XYZ file of N, CA and C in Angstrom:
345
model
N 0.851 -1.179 0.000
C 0.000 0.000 0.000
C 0.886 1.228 0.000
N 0.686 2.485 -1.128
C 1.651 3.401 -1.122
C 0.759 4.204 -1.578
N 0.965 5.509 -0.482
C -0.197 6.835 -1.213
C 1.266 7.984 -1.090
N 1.236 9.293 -1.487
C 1.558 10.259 -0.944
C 0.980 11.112 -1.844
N 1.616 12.380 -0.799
C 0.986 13.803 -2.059
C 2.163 14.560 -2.859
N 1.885 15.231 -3.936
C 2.503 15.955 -4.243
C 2.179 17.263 -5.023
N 2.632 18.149 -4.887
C 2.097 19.192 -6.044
C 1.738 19.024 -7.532
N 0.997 19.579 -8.031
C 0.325 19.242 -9.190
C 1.738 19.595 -10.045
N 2.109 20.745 -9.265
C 3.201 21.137 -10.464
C 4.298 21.023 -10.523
N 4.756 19.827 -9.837
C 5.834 19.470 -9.861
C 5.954 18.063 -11.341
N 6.942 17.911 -11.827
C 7.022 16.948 -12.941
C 6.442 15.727 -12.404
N 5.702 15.506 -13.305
C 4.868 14.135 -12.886
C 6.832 12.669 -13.232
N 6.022 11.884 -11.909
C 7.160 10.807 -12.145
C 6.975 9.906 -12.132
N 7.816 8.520 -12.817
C 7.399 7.572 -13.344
C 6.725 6.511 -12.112
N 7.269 6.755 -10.934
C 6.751 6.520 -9.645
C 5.445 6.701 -9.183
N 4.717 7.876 -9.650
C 3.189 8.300 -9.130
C 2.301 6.890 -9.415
N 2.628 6.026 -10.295
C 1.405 5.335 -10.102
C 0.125 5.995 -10.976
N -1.189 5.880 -10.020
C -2.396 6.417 -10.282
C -2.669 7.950 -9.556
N -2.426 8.683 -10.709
C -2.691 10.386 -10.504
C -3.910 11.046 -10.225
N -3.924 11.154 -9.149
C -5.546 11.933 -8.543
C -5.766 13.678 -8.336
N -6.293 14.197 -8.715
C -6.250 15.440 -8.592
C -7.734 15.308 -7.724
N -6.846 16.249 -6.116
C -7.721 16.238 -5.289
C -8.608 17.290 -4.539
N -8.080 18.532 -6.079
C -8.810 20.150 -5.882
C -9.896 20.277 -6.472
N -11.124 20.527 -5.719
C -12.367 21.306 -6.514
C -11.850 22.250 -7.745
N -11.082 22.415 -7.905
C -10.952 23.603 -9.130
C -9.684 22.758 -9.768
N -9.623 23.300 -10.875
C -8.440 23.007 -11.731
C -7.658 24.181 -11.635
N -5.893 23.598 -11.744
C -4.933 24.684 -10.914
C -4.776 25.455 -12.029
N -4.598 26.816 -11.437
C -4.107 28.130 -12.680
C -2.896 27.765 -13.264
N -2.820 28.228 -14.396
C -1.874 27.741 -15.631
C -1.226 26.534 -15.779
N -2.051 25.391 -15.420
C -1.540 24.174 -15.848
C -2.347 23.451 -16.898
N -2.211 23.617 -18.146
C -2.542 22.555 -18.772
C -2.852 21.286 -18.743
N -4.509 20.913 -19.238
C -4.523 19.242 -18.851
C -3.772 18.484 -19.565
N -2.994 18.661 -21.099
C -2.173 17.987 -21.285
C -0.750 17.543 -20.273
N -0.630 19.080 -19.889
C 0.603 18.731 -18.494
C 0.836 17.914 -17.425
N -1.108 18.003 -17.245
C -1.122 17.519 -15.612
C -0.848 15.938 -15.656
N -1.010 15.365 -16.449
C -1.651 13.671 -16.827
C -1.814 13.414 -15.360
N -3.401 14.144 -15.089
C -4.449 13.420 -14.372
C -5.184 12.258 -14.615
N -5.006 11.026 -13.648
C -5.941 9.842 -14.307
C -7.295 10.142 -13.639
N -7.190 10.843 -12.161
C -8.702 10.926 -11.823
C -8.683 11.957 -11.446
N -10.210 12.660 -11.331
C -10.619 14.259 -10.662
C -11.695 13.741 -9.743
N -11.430 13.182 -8.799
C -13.190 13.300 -7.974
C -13.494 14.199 -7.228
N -14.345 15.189 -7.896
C -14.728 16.133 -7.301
C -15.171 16.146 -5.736
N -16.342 15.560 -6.072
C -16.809 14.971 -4.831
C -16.154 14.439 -3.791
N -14.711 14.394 -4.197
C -13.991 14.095 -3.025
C -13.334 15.283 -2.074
N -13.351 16.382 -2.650
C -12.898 18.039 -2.344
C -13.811 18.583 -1.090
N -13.405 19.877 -0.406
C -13.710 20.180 0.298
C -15.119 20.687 -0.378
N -15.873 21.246 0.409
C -17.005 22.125 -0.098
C -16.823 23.446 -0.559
N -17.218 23.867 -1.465
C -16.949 25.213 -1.483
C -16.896 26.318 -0.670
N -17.898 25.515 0.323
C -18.132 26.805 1.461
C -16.797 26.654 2.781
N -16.526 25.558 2.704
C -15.388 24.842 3.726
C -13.910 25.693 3.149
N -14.210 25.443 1.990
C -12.800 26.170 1.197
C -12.887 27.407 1.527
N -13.809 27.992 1.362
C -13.885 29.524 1.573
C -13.420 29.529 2.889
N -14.230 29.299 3.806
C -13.927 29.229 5.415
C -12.695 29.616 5.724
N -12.213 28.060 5.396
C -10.454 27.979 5.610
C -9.432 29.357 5.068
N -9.966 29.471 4.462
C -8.619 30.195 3.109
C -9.255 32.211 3.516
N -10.086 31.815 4.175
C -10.706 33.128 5.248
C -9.927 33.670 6.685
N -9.174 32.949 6.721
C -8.493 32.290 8.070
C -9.001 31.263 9.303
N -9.608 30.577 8.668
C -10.142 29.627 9.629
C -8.874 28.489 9.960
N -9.072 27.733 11.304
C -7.583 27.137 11.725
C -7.811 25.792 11.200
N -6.563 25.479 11.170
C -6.600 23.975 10.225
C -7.152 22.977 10.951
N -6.635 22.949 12.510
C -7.575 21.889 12.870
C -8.915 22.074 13.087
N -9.693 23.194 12.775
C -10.868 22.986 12.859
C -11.580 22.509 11.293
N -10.721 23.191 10.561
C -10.972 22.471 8.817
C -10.456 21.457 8.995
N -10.009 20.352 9.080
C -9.345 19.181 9.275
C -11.020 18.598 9.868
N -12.001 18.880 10.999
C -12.595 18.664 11.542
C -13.948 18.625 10.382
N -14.345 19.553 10.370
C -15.212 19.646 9.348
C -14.823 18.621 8.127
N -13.884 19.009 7.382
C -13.579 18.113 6.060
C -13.746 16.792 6.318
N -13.353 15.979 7.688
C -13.590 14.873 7.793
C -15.186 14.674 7.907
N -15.748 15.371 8.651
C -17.335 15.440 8.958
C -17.827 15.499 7.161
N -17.437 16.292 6.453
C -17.986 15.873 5.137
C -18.018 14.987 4.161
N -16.151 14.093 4.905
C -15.970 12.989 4.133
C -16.590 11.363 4.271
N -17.754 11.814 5.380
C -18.552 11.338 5.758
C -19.922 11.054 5.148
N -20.055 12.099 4.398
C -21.326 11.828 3.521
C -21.170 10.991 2.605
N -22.212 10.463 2.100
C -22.484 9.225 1.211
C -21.891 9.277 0.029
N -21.843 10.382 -0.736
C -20.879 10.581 -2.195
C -19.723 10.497 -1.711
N -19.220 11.337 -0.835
C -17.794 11.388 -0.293
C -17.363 10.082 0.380
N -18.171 9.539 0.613
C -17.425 8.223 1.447
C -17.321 6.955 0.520
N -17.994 7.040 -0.717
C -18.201 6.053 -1.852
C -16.843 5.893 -2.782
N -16.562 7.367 -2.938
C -15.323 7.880 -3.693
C -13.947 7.643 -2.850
N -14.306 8.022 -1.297
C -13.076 7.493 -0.490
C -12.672 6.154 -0.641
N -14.237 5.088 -0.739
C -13.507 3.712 -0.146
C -13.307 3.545 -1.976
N -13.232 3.755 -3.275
C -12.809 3.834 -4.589
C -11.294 3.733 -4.300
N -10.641 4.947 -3.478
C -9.568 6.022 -3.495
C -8.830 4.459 -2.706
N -9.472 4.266 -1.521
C -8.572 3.083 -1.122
C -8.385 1.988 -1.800
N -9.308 1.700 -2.694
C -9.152 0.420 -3.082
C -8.353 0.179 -4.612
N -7.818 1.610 -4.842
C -6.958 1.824 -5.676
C -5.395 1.825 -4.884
N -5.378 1.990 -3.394
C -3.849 2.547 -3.163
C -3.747 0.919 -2.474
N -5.196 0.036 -2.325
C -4.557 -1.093 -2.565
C -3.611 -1.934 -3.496
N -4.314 -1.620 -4.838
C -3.844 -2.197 -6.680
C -1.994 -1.792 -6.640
N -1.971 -0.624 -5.350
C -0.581 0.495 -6.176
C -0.822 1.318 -5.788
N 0.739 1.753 -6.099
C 0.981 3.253 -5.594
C -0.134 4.492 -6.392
N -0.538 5.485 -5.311
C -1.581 6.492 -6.271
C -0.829 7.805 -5.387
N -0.904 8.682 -6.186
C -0.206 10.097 -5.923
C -1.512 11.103 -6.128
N -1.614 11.233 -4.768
C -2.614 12.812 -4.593
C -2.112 14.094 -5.104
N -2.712 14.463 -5.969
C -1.968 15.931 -6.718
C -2.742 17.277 -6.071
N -2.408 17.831 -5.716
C -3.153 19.302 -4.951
C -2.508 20.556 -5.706
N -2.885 22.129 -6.116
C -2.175 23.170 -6.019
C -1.428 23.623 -4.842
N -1.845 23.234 -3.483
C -1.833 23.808 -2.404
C -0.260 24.235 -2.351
N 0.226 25.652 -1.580
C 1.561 26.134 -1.541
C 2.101 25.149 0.139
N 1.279 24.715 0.606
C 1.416 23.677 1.785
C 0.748 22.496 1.738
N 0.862 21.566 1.029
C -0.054 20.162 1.274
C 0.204 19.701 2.939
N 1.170 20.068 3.388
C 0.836 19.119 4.672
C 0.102 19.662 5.625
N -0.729 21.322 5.249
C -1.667 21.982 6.083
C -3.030 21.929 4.653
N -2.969 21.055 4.428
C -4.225 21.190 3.166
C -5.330 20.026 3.423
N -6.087 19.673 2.350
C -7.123 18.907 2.520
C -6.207 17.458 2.177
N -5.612 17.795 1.094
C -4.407 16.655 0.816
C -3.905 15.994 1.796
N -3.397 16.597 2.761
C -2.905 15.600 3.993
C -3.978 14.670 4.621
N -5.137 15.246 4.951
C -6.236 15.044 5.862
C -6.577 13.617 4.727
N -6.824 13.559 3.748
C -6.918 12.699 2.530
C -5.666 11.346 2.691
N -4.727 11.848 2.633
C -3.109 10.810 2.872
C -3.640 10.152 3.805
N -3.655 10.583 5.408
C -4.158 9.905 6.431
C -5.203 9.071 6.462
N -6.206 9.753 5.923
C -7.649 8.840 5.646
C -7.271 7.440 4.964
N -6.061 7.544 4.291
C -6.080 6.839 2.807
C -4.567 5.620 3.977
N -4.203 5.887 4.731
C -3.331 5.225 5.931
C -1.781 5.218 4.960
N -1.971 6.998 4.712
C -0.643 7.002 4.585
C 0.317 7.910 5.641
């Protein structure tokens, strides 16, 4: 079992495995030819309103709190146990914009995922 994260924009490597892009939005100036995303589940992203929150200055462990409380709902939890049962098959690489994945939704995701 092998998950980790990495920036979207860093050179994809022959190592990633299965490429997940794990942002509600698609990142500014990256081309989807660039990204070679194999999956986007939306539904796996924070909420829009959660995103806002956070990026408002809300503290991470209380977004950490919430995001899990959402990854709880029935779409979100369908797509999670997907997400695991891929980092069973192999290695899968969480792709985020975030300028910090290890204060992002990305981490909170790694962990979920028992990395």
């Amino acid at each position: 079992m092998s998950v980790r994260v990495r920036r979207i924009y860093e050179e994809p490597d022959p190592d990633d495995g299965l490429r997940v892009l794990v942002d509600r939005l698609w990142p500014r100036g990256m081309a989807k030819g660039e990204a070679h995303v194999d999956e986007w589940p939306k539904g796996l992203t924070p909420s829009a309103e959660l995103r806002t929150w956070f990026h408002g200055g809300g503290s991470y462990e209380e977004f950490r709190r919430r995001y899990e409380a959402e990854l709880d709902a029935p779409e979100a939890a369908e797509l999670l146990d997907g997400l695991r049962e891929s980092v069973r098959k192999g290695r899968v690489t969480l792709l985020t914009a975030s300028k910090t994945p290890e204060r992002s939704h990305a981490q909170v995701l790694l962990e979920q995922l028992g990395g």
